[in-house]
mmCIF file of C-alpha atoms in Angstrom:
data_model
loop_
_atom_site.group_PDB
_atom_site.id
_atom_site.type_symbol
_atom_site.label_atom_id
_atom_site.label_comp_id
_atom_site.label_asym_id
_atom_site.label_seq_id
_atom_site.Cartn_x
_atom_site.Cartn_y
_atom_site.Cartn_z
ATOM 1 C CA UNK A 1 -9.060 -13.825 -7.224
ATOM 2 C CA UNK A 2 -9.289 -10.483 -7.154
ATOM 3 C CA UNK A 3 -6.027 -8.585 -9.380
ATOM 4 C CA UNK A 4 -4.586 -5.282 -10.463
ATOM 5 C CA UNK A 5 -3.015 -4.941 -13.433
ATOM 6 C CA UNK A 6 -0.541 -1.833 -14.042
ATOM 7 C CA UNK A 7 1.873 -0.625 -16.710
ATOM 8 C CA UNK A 8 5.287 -1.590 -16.315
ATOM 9 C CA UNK A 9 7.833 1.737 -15.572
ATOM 10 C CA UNK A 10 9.854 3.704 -15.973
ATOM 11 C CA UNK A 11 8.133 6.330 -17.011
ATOM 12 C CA UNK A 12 10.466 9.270 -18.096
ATOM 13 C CA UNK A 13 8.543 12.406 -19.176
ATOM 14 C CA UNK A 14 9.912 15.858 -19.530
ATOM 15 C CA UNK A 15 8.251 18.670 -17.613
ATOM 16 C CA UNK A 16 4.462 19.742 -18.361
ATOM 17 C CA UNK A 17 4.230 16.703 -20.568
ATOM 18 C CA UNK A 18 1.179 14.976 -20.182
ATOM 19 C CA UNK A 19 0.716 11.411 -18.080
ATOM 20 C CA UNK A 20 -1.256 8.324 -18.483
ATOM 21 C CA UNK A 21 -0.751 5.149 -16.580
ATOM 22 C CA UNK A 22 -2.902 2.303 -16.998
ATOM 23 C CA UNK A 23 -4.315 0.511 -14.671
ATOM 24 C CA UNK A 24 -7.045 -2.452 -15.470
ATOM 25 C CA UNK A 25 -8.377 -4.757 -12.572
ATOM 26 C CA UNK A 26 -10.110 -8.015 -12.262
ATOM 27 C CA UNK A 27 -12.814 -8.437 -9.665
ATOM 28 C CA UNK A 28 -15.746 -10.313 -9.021
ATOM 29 C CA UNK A 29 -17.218 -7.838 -7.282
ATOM 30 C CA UNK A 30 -17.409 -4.171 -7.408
ATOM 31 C CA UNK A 31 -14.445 -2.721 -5.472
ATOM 32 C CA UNK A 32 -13.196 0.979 -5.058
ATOM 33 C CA UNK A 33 -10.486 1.806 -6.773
ATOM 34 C CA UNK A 34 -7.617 3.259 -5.743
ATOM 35 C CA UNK A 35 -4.376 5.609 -6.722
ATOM 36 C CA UNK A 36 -1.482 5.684 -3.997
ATOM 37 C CA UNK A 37 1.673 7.774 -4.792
ATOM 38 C CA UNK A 38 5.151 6.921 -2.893
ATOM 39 C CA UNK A 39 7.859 9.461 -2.550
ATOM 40 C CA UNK A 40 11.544 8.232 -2.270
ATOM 41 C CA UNK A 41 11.645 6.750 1.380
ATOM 42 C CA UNK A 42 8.327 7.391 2.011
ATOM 43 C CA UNK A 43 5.333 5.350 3.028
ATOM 44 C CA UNK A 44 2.083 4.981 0.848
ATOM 45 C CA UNK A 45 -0.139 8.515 0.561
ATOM 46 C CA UNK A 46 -3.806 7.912 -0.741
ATOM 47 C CA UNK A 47 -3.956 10.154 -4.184
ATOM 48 C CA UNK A 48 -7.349 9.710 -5.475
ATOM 49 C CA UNK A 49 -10.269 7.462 -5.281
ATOM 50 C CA UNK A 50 -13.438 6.244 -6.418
ATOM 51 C CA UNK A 51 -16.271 3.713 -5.646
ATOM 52 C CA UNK A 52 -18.685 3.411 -7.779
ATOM 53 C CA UNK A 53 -18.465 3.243 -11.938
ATOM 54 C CA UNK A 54 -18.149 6.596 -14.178
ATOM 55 C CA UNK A 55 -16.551 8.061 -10.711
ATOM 56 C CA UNK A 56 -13.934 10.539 -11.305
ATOM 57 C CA UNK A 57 -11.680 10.719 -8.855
ATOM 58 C CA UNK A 58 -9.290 13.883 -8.995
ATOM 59 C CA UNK A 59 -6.390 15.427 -6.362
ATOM 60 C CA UNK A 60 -3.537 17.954 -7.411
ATOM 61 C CA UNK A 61 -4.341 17.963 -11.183
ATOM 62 C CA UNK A 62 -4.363 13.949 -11.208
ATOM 63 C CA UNK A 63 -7.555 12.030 -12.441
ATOM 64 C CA UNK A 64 -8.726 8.731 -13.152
ATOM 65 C CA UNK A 65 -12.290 7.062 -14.261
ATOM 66 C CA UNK A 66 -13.831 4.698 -12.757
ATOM 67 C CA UNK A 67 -14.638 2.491 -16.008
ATOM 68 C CA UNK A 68 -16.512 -0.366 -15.717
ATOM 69 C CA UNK A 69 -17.219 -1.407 -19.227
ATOM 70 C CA UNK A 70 -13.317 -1.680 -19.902
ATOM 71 C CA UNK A 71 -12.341 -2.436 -16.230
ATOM 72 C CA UNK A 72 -9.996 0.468 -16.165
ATOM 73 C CA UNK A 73 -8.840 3.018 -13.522
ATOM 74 C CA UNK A 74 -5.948 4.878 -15.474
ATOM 75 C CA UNK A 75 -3.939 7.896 -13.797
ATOM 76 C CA UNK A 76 -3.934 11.486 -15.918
ATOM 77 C CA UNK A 77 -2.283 14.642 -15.359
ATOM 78 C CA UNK A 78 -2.190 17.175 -17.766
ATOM 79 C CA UNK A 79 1.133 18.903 -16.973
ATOM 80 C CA UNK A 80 3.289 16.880 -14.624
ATOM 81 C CA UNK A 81 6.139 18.776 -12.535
ATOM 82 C CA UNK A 82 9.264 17.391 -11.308
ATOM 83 C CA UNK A 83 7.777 16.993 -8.265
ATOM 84 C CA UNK A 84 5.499 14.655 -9.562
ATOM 85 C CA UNK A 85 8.384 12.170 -9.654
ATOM 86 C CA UNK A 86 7.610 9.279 -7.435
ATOM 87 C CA UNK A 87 6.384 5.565 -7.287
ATOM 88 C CA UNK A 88 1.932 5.474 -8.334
ATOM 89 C CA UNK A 89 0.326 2.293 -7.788
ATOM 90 C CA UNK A 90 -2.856 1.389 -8.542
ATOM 91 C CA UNK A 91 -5.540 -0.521 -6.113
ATOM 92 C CA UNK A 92 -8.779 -2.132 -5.692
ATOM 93 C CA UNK A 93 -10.227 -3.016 -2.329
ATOM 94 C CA UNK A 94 -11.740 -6.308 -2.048
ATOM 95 C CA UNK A 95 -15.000 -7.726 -0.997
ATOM 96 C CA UNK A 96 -16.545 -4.439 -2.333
ATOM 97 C CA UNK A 97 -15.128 -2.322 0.324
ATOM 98 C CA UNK A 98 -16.275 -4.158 3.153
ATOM 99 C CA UNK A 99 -12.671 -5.195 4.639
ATOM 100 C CA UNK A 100 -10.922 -2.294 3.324
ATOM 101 C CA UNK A 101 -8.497 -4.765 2.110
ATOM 102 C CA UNK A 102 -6.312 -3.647 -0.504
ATOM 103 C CA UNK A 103 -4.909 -5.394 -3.759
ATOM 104 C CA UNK A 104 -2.166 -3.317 -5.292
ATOM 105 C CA UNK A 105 -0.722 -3.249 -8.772
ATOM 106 C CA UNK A 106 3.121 -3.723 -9.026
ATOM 107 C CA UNK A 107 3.920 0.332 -9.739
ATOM 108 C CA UNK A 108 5.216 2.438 -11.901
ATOM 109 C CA UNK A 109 8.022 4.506 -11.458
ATOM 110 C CA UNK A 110 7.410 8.193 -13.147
ATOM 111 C CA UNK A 111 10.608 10.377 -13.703
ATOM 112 C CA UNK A 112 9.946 14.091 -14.477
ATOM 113 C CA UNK A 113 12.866 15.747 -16.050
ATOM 114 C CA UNK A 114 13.449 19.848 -15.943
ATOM 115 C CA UNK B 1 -2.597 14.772 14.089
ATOM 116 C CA UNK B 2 -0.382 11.807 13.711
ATOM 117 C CA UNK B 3 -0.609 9.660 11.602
ATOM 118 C CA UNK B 4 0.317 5.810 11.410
ATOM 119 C CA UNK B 5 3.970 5.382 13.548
ATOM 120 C CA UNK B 6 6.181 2.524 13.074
ATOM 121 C CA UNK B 7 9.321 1.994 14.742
ATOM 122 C CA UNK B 8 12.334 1.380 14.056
ATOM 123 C CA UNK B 9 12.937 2.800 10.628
ATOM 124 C CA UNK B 10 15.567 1.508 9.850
ATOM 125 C CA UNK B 11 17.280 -1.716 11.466
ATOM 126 C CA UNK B 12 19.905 -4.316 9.918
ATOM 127 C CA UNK B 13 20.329 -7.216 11.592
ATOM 128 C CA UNK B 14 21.902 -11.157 11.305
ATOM 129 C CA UNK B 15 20.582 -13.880 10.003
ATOM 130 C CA UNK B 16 19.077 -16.037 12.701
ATOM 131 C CA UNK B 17 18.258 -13.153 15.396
ATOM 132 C CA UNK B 18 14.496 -11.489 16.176
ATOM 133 C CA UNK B 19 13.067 -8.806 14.781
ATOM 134 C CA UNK B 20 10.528 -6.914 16.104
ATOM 135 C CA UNK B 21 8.621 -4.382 14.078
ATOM 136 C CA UNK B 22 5.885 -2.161 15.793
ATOM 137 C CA UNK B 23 3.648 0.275 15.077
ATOM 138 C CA UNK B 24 0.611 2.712 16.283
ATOM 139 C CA UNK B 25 -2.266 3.038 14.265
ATOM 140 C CA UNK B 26 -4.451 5.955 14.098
ATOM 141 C CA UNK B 27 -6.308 7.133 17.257
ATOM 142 C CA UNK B 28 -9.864 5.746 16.896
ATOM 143 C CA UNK B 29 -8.631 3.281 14.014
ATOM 144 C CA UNK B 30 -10.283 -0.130 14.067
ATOM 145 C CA UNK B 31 -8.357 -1.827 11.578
ATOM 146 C CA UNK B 32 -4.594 -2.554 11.205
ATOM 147 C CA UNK B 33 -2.928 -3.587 8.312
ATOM 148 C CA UNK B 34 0.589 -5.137 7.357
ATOM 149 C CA UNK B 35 2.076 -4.866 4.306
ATOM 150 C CA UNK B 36 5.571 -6.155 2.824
ATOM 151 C CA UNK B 37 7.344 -4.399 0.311
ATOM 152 C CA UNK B 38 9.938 -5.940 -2.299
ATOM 153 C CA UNK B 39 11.308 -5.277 -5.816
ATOM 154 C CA UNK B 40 10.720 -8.664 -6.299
ATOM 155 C CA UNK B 41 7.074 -9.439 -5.474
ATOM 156 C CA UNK B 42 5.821 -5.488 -4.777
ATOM 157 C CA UNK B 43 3.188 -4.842 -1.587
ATOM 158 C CA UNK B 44 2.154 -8.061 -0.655
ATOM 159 C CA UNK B 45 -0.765 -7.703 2.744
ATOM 160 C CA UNK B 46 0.438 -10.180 5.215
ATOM 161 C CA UNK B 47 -2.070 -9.586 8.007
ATOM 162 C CA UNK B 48 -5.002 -7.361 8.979
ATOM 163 C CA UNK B 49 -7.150 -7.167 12.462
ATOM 164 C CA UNK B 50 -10.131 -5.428 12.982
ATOM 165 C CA UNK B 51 -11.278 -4.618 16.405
ATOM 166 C CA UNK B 52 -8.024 -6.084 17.734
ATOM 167 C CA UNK B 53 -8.724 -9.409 15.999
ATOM 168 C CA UNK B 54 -6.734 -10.951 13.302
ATOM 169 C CA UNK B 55 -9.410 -11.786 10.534
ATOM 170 C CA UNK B 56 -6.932 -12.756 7.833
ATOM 171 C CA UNK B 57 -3.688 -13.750 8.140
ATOM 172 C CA UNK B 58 -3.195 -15.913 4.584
ATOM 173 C CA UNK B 59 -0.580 -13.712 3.253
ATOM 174 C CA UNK B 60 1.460 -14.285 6.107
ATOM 175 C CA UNK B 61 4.640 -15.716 4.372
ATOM 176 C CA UNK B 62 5.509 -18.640 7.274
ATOM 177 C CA UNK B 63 5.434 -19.417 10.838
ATOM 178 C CA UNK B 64 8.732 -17.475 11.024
ATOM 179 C CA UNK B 65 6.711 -14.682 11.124
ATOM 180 C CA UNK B 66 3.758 -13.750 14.046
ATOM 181 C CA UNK B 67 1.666 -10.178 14.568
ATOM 182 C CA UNK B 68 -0.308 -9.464 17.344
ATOM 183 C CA UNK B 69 -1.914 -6.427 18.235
ATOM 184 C CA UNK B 70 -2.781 -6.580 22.775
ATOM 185 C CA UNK B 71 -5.019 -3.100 22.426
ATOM 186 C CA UNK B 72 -6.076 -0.944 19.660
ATOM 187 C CA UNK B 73 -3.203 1.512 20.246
ATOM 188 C CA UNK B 74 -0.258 -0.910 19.560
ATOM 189 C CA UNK B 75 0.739 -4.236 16.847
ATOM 190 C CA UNK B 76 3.765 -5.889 16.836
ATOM 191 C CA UNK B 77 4.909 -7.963 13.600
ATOM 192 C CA UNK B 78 7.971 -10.542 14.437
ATOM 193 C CA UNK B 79 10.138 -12.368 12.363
ATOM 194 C CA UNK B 80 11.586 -15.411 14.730
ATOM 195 C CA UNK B 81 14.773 -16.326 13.471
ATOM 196 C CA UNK B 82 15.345 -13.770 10.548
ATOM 197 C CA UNK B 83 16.468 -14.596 7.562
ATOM 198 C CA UNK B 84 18.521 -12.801 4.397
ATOM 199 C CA UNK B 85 15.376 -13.053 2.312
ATOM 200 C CA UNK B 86 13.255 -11.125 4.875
ATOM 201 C CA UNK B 87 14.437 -7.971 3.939
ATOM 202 C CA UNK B 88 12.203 -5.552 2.922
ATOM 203 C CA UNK B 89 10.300 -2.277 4.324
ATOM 204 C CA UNK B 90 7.248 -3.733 5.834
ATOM 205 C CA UNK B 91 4.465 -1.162 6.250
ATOM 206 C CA UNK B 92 1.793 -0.466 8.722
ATOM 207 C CA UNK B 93 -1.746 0.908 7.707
ATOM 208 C CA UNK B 94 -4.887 1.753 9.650
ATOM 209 C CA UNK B 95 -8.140 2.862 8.644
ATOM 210 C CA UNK B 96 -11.465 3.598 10.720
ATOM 211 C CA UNK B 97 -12.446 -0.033 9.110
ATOM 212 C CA UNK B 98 -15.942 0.428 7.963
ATOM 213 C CA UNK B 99 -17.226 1.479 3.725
ATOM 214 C CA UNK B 100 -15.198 2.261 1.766
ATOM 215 C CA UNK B 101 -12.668 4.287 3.727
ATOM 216 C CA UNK B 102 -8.915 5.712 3.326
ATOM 217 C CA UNK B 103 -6.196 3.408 4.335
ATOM 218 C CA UNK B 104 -3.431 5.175 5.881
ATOM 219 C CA UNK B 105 0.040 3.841 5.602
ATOM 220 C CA UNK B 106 3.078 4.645 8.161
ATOM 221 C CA UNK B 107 6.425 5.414 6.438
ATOM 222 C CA UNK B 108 8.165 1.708 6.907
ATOM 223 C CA UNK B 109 10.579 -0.012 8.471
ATOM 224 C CA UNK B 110 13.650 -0.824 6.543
ATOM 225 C CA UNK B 111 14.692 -4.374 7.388
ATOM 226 C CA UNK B 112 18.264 -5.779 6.076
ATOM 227 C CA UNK B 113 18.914 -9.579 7.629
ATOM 228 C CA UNK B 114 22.779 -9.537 6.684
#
């Protein structure tokens, strides 16, 4: 079936490093793919998206490619803050989109230091 | 506008009694999702209804556990009799449940069976 595939965390960067966390899926399909952030004891917020290949999705200095030829979706930011520091998981939704029903990668934990 | 609401946030409880977890999607929301969330096996999608329907309910771990959703306003998901490895924060998530639409996730209830 349908899978996500993320790197394993922690990530510990020190402030305005630059991110990357890969993400590569397996689908039979074509899903849309996904990045959700988690805050300490928060729920899920939707980051960035995109649904079609060579999509870039982008929100508060994050991106990601939609990459079809390498089956990758992988998370950038430039210059993380501290306030960056949070849970990011990676996601495809199955059946193309048509259930909304999301697969999610395991996350990664990213640590911004001062 | 508010978003997803699950209640209680927090609840510890003993082995062997009910739990009840609820939550309020979206106004205007067709589908409703439940998630479970572990260190051990991540976000795993134990049920989803659309239209008030359950459509797939394969991740639901075992008959210890039941969801309903009576109107489009309310779901319940219950664990019947609770056990030590049920705890977890299970999340709720609605989305308008057409395309290739945002799925928006409550913050969680924080289950300890003790």
């Amino acid at each position: 079936g349908d899978s996500v595939t993320q790197m394993e965390g922690p990530v510990t960067l020190s402030e305005e490093a630059f991110l990357t966390i890969n993400c590569t899926y397996t689908a039979t399909g074509y899903p849309s793919l996904f990045w959700y952030v988690q805050y300490p004891g928060e729920g899920l917020q939707l980051l960035l998206k995109a649904t079609k290949a060579d999509d870039k999705g982008s929100n508060k200095g994050f991106e990601a490619t939609y990459r079809k030829e390498t089956t990758s979706f992988h998370l950038e930011k430039g210059s993380v803050q501290v306030s960056d520091s949070a849970v990011y998981f990676c996601a495809l939704s199955e059946d193309g989109g048509a259930t909304n029903k999301l697969i999610f990668g395991t996350g990664t934990l990213l640590a911004v230091q001062p | 506008d508010a978003g997803v609401i699950q209640s209680p946030r927090h609840e510890v409880t003993e082995m062997g009694q009910e739990v009840t977890l609820r939550c309020k999607p979206i106004s205007g929301h067709n589908s409703l999702f439940w998630y479970r969330q572990t260190m051990m096996r991540g976000l795993e999608l134990l049920i989803y209804f659309n239209n008030n329907v359950p459509i797939d309910d394969s991740g639901m771990p075992e008959d210890r556990f039941s969801a309903k959703m009576p109107n489009a306003s309310f779901s319940t998901l219950k664990i019947q009799p609770s056990e030590p490895r049920d705890s977890a924060v299970y999340f709720c998530a609605s989305n308008e449940g057409q395309g290739r639409n945002t799925i928006y996730f409550g913050e969680g209830s924080w289950l300890t069976v003790v």
